[in-house]
Structure formats: structure tokens, C-alpha cells
Coordinates of C-alpha atoms and ligand atoms in Angstrom, one line a residue:
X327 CA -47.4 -22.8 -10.9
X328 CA -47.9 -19.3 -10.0
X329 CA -48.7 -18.9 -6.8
X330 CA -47.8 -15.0 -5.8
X331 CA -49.6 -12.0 -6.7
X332 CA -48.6 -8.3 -6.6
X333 CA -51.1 -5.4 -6.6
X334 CA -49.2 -2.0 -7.0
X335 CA -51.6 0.2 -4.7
X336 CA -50.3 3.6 -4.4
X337 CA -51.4 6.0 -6.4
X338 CA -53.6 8.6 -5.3
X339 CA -57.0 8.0 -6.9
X340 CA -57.4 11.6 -7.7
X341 CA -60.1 11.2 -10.5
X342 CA -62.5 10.2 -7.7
X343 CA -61.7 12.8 -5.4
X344 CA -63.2 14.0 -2.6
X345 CA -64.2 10.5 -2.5
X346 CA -60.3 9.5 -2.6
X347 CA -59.4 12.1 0.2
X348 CA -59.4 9.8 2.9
X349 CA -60.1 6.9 1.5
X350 CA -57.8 4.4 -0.7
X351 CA -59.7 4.3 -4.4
X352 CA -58.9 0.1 -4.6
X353 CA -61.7 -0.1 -1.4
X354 CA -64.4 2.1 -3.6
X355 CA -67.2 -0.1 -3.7
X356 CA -68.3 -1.7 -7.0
X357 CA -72.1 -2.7 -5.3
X358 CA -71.2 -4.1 -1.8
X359 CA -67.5 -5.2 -2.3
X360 CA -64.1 -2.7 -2.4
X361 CA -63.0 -2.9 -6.1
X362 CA -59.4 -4.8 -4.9
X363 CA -61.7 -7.8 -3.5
X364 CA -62.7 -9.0 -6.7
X365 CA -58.7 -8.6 -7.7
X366 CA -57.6 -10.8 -4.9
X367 CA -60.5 -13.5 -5.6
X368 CA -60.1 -13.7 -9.5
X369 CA -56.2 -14.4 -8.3
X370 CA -57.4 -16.9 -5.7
X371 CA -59.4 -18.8 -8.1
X372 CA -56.4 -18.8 -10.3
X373 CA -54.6 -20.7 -7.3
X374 CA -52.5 -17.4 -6.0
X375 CA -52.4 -17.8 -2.0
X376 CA -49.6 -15.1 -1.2
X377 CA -50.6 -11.5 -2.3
X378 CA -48.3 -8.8 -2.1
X379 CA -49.6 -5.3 -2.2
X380 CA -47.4 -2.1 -2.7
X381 CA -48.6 0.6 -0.9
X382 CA -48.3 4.3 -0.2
X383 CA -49.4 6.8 2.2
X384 CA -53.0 6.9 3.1
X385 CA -53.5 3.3 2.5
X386 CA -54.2 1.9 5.8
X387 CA -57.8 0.7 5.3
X388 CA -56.4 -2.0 2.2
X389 CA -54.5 -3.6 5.3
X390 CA -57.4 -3.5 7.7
X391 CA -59.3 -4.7 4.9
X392 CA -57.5 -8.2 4.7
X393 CA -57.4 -8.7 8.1
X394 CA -59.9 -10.6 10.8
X395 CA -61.9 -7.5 12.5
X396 CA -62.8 -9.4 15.5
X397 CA -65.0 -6.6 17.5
X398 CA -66.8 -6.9 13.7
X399 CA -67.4 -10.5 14.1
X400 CA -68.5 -10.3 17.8
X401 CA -71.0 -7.5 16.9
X402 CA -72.9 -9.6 14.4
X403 CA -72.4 -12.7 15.8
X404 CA -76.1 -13.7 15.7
X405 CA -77.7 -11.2 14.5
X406 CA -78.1 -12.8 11.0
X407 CA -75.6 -10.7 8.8
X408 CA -72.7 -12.8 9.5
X409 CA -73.4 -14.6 5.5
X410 CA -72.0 -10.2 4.2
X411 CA -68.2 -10.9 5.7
X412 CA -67.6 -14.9 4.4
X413 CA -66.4 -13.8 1.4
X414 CA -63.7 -11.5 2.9
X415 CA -63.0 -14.1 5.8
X416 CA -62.5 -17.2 3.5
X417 CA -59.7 -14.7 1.6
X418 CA -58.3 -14.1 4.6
X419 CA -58.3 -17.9 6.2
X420 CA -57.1 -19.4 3.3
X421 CA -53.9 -16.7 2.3
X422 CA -51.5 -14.6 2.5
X423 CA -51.3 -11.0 2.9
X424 CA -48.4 -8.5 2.7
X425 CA -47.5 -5.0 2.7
X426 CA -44.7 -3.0 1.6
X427 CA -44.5 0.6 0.5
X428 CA -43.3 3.1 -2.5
X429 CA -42.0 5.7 -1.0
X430 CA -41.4 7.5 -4.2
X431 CA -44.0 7.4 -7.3
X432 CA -41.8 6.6 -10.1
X433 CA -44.0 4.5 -12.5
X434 CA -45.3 0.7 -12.7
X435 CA -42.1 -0.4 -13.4
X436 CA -40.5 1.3 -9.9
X437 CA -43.9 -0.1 -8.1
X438 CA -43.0 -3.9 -9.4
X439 CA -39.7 -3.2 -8.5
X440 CA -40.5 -2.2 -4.9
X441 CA -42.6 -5.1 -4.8
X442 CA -39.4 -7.6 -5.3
X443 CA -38.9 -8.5 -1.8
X444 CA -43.2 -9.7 -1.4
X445 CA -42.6 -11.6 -4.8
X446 CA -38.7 -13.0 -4.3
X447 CA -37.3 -15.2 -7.5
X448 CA -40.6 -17.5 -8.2
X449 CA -42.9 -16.2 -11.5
X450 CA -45.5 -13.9 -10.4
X451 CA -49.2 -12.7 -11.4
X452 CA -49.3 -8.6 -11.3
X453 CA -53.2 -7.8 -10.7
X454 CA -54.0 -3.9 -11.6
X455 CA -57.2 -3.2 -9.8
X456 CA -58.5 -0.7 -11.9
X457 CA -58.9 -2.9 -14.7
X458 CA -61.9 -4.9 -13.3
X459 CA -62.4 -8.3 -15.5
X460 CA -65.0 -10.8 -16.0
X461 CA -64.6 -13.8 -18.0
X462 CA -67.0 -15.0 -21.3
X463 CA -69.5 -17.2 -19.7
X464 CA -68.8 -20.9 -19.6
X465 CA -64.6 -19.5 -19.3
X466 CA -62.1 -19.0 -16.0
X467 CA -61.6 -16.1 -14.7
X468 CA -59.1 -14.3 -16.7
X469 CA -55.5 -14.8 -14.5
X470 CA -57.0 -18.4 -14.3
X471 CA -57.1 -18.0 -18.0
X472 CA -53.5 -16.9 -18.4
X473 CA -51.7 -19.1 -15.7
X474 CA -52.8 -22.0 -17.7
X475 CA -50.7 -20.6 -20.4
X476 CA -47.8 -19.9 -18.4
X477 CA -47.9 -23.2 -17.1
X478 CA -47.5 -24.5 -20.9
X479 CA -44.9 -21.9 -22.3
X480 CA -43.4 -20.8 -19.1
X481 CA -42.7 -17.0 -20.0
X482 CA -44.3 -13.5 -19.0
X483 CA -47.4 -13.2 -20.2
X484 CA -49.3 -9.6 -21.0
X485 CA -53.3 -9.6 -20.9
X486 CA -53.9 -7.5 -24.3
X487 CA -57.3 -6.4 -26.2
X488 CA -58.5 -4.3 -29.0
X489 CA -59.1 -0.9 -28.3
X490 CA -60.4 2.2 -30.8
X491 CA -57.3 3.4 -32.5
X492 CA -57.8 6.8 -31.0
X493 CA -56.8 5.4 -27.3
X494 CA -54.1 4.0 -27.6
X495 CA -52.2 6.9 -25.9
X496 CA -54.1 5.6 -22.7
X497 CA -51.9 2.4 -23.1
X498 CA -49.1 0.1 -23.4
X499 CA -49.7 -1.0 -27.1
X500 CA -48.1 -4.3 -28.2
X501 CA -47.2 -5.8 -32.1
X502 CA -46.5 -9.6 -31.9
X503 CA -46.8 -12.8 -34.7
X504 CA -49.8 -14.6 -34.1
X505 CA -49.3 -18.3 -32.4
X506 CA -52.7 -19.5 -32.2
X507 CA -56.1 -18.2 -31.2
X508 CA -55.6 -14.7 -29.4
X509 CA -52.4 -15.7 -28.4
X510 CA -49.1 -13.7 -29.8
X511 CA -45.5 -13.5 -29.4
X512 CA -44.4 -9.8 -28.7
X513 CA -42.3 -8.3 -31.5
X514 CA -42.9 -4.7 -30.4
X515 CA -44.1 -2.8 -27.5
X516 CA -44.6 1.1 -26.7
X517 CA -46.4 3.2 -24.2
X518 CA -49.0 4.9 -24.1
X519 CA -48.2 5.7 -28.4
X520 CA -50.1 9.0 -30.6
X521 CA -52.6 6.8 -32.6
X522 CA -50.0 7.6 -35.6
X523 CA -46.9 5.8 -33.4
X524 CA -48.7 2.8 -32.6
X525 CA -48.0 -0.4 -34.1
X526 CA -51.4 -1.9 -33.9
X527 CA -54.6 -1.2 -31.5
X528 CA -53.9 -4.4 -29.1
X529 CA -53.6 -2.6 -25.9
X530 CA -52.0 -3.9 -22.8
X531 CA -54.6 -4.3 -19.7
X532 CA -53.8 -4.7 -16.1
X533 CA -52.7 -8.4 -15.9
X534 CA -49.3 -9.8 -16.2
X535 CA -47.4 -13.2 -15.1
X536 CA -43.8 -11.8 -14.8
X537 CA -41.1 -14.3 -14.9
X538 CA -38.7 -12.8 -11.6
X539 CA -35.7 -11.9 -14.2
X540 CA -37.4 -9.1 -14.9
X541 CA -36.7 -7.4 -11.5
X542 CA -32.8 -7.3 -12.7
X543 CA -34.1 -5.5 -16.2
X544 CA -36.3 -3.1 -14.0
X545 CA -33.7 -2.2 -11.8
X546 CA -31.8 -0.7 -14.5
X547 CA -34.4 0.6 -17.0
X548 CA -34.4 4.2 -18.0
X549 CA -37.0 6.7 -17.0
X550 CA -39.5 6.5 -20.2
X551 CA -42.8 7.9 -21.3
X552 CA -43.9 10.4 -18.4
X553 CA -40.4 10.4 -16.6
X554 CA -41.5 6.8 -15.1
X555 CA -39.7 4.1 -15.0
X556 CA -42.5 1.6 -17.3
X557 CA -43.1 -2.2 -16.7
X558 CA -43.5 -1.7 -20.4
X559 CA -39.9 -1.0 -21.2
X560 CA -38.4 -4.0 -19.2
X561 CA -40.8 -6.7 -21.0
X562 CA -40.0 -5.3 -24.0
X563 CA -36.4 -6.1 -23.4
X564 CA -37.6 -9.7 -22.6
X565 CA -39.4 -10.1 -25.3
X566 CA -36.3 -9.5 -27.5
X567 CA -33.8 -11.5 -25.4
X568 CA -36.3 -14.6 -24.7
X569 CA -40.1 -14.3 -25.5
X570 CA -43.0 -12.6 -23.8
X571 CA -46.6 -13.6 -25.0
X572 CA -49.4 -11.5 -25.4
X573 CA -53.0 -13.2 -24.4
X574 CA -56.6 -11.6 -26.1
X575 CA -58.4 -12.8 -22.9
X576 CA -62.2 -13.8 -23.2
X577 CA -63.7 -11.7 -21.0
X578 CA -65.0 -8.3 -20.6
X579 CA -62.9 -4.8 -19.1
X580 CA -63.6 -2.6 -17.2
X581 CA -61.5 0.7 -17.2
X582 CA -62.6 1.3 -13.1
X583 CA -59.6 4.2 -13.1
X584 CA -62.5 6.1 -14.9
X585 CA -65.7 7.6 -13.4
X586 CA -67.5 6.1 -16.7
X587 CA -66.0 2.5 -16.2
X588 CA -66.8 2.4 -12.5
X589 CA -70.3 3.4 -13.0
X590 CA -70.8 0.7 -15.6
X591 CA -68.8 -1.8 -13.8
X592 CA -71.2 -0.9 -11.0
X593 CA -74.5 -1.5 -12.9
X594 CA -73.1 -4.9 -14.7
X595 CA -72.2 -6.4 -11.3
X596 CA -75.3 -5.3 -9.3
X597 CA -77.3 -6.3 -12.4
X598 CA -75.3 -9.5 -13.3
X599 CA -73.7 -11.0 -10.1
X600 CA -75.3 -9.2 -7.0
X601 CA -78.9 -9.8 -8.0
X602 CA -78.3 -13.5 -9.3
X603 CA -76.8 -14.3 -5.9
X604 CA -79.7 -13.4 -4.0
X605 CA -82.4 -15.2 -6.5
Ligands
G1P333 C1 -50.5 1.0 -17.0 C2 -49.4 0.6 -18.0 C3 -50.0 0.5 -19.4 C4 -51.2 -0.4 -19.4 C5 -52.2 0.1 -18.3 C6 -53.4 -0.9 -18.2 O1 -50.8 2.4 -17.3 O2 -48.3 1.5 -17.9 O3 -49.0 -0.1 -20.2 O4 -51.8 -0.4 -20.7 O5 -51.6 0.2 -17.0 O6 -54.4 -0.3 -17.4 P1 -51.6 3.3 -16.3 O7 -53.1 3.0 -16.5 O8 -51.2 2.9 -14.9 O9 -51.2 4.7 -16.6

């Protein structure tokens, strides 16, 4: 079962600045709710209690976030609004919360990494918050979606989806022999690829399940694309040793990294979940 989460939290946000100036961008509101809270509960409803959160300078308010603000609570104790903080308080009742921090920004690959002593040597869930999901109707939320693969094939696991071939430069890009609906087995992988390098349009998105070997492969994976050290690189290395899967979710992305995304992430969830709840 996987139980741990990691959200690598450091980077600067700078697409959104001023907004990002004093502010971390994972508590930017999408409607009412900081963009990392609907990370953490699409990990909770996949059964993840312990989160693990690497962090950086200027990232105080994502610790203050998951943790009980008691002058809050006394100050609207009665007064009717205490239904707008439950969802925040049942995350924070019912898990776990830790903090580390990259001192140095070296990639995804160096933020997992840095993350090894929150995640230790069980399988792990790695959560990108930019990449805000919902599932298809009638379907799991997608980590849900892909621990219920990992508990049948019990390897890393990449969430992937089609993306216009002119893109792929904005991502990992995988090639893989199809297993069965959506689902491959990762032949290839490359970062971030020039439309004419990449081996298909499947583009990796910001879930993984990480089986804890690959913390030995990161610690000694090269600098690649960008000078970074790439979470990329290391599962491609697993894939050719062992097998890593790659999982077409059902569900919808949203690239919340971008100004675009986050305004249409912000007008499908005020139009889609924040109205409903109130009917
Ligand atoms: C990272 C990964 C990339 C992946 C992307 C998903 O890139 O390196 O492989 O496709 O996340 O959002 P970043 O967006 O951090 O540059």
C-alpha cells in the first residue's frame, strides 16, 4: 500500500509574480482553497496519511498552512464560519505533515532526493501541485487511480497523457508497449524533447508512485536537460533494469504552473465543485 506522499515545493513561482513575492505559489487560491490542498486530499483519498513536503526559502505559510491555527479557531468559534476550515482540519487530524528543505535547486530529481529522509525505504506517491487533476465522472481520483495499479504490479508508476506534438519540449515524453487499456510499459523516456526528438506525444504529468530504489539511482544520476539532475533520467534507468509503467489516467489536467491553466482551473472548480457544494 502506499501510504507516503512527497510534494517537491520549492521553486519560486516566478510566472505569477508579484503575486509569488511573498507568498508560496502552492497556497494561490484555485476559488477558496490554496492549489496544494487539493494535492494533499486527492493523496488522502488515495489512502496516503504521511506527507512530506520539500521546501525552500520563503515557504513558511505551506507549514502554517497544515497546522491547527488555534487563535483562528477561537475567533470563529460561533460565529457560524467554522463549516470554511473542516476541510483543512480533518487533513490535519487525520495525518501527517513534514518538512524538509532544498537548499540548492538542482532539478526534480535532486528535490526527490532531498526528500529521502520524509519518504525512507517504503514505495512512495510524488504529487506535483501544479498539475491540478480531476478524475472522469463516476472514476477515483487519479493517485487513487494509480495506487490501485501499483498495488497489482508493484513497480513505479508515471501518470502520462497526450499532448499536441508541438509541446512536448514542456515535458518528460515517454515510448512504452501497450499492456492493456492506457496502461504501458516504458521502453523509452526523454525530457523535455524538440517535437523532432520525441518518441511519441505521451507526456509525463505530475504524478508518480516511486519504488524507494530509486533514491540510490538519483543519488548518482548525471546533471541532464537544463543542468538538473531529472527524476526522468533515474526511472528511465528503472525501466531498463526492472519495469516502470506508464498510466493514461481518466481525468482532466490542469497545467496551474501557467497563468492560462490557473485561470481555467479556477473557473472549472468555482463552476463545477464550489457552486455544486453550496446547492
Ligand atoms: C517536471 C518533469 C517533467 C514532467 C513535468 C510535469 O517538469 O521534469 O518530466 O513532464 O514536471 O509537470 P517541470 O514542469 O518541473 O519543468
Amino acid at each position: 500500500m502506499i501510504r507516503k506522499c512527497l510534494f517537491p515545493v520549492a521553486g519560486y513561482g516566478t510566472r505569477f509574480l508579484p503575486a509569488t513575492k511573498a507568498m508560496p505559489k502552492e497556497i494561490l487560491p484555485i476559488v477558496n482553497k490554496p492549489l496544494v490542498q487539493y494535492g494533499v486530499e486527492e493523496a488522502s483519498e488515495a489512502g496516503v496519511h504521511e506527507f512530506g513536503f520539500v521546501t525552500g526559502r520563503g515557504k513558511r505559510a505551506l507549514e502554517d498552512h497544515f497546522d491547527i491555527s488555534f487563535e483562528l479557531e477561537h475567533q470563529i468559534a460561533g460565529s457560524g464560519k467554522e463549516d470554511l476550515l473542516t476541510s483543512i482540519r480533518d487533513l490535519i487530524d487525520n495525518n501527517s505533515f513534514a518538512f524538509t528543505r532544498q537548499n540548492e535547486m538542482k532539478g526534480l530529481g535532486h528535490a526527490i532526493l532531498t526528500g529521502q529522509n520524509l519518504m525512507g525505504d517504503s514505495p512512495f506517491a510524488v504529487i506535483l501541485a501544479d498539475d491540478f487533476c480531476v478524475p472522469e465522472k463516476g472514476h477515483d481520483g487519479v493517485l487513487a487511480q494509480m495506487t490501485a495499479l501499483y498495488n497489482q504490479f508493484r513497480c513505479s508508476i508515471v501518470a502520462i497523457e497526450e499532448v499536441p506534438a508541438d509541446q512536448t519540449h514542456k515535458y518528460g515524453v515517454i515510448a512504452g508497449e501497450p499492456m492493456k487499456d492506457g496502461l504501458y510499459r516504458i521502453t523509452d523516456m526523454v525530457e523535455k524533447p524538440n517535437p523532432e526528438d520525441a518518441p511519441t506525444n505521451l507526456a509525463i504529468i505530475g504524478r508518480y508512485i516511486l519504488t524507494p530504489d530509486i533514491f540510490e539511482i538519483l543519488s548518482r544520476t548525471e546533471p541532464g536537460k537544463g543542468g538538473e539532475i531529472q527524476i526522468t533520467d533515474a526511472l528511465l534507468e528503472q525501466a531498463k533494469n526492472g519495469c516502470v509503467l506508464a498510466y493514461q489516467f481518466k481525468g482532466r489536467r490542469f497545467d496551474c504552473g501557467s497563468i492560462d491553466g490557473f485561470v481555467e482551473a479556477t473557473n472549472y472548480v468555482y463552476e463545477n465543485i464550489y457552486k455544486e457544494g453550496k446547492s
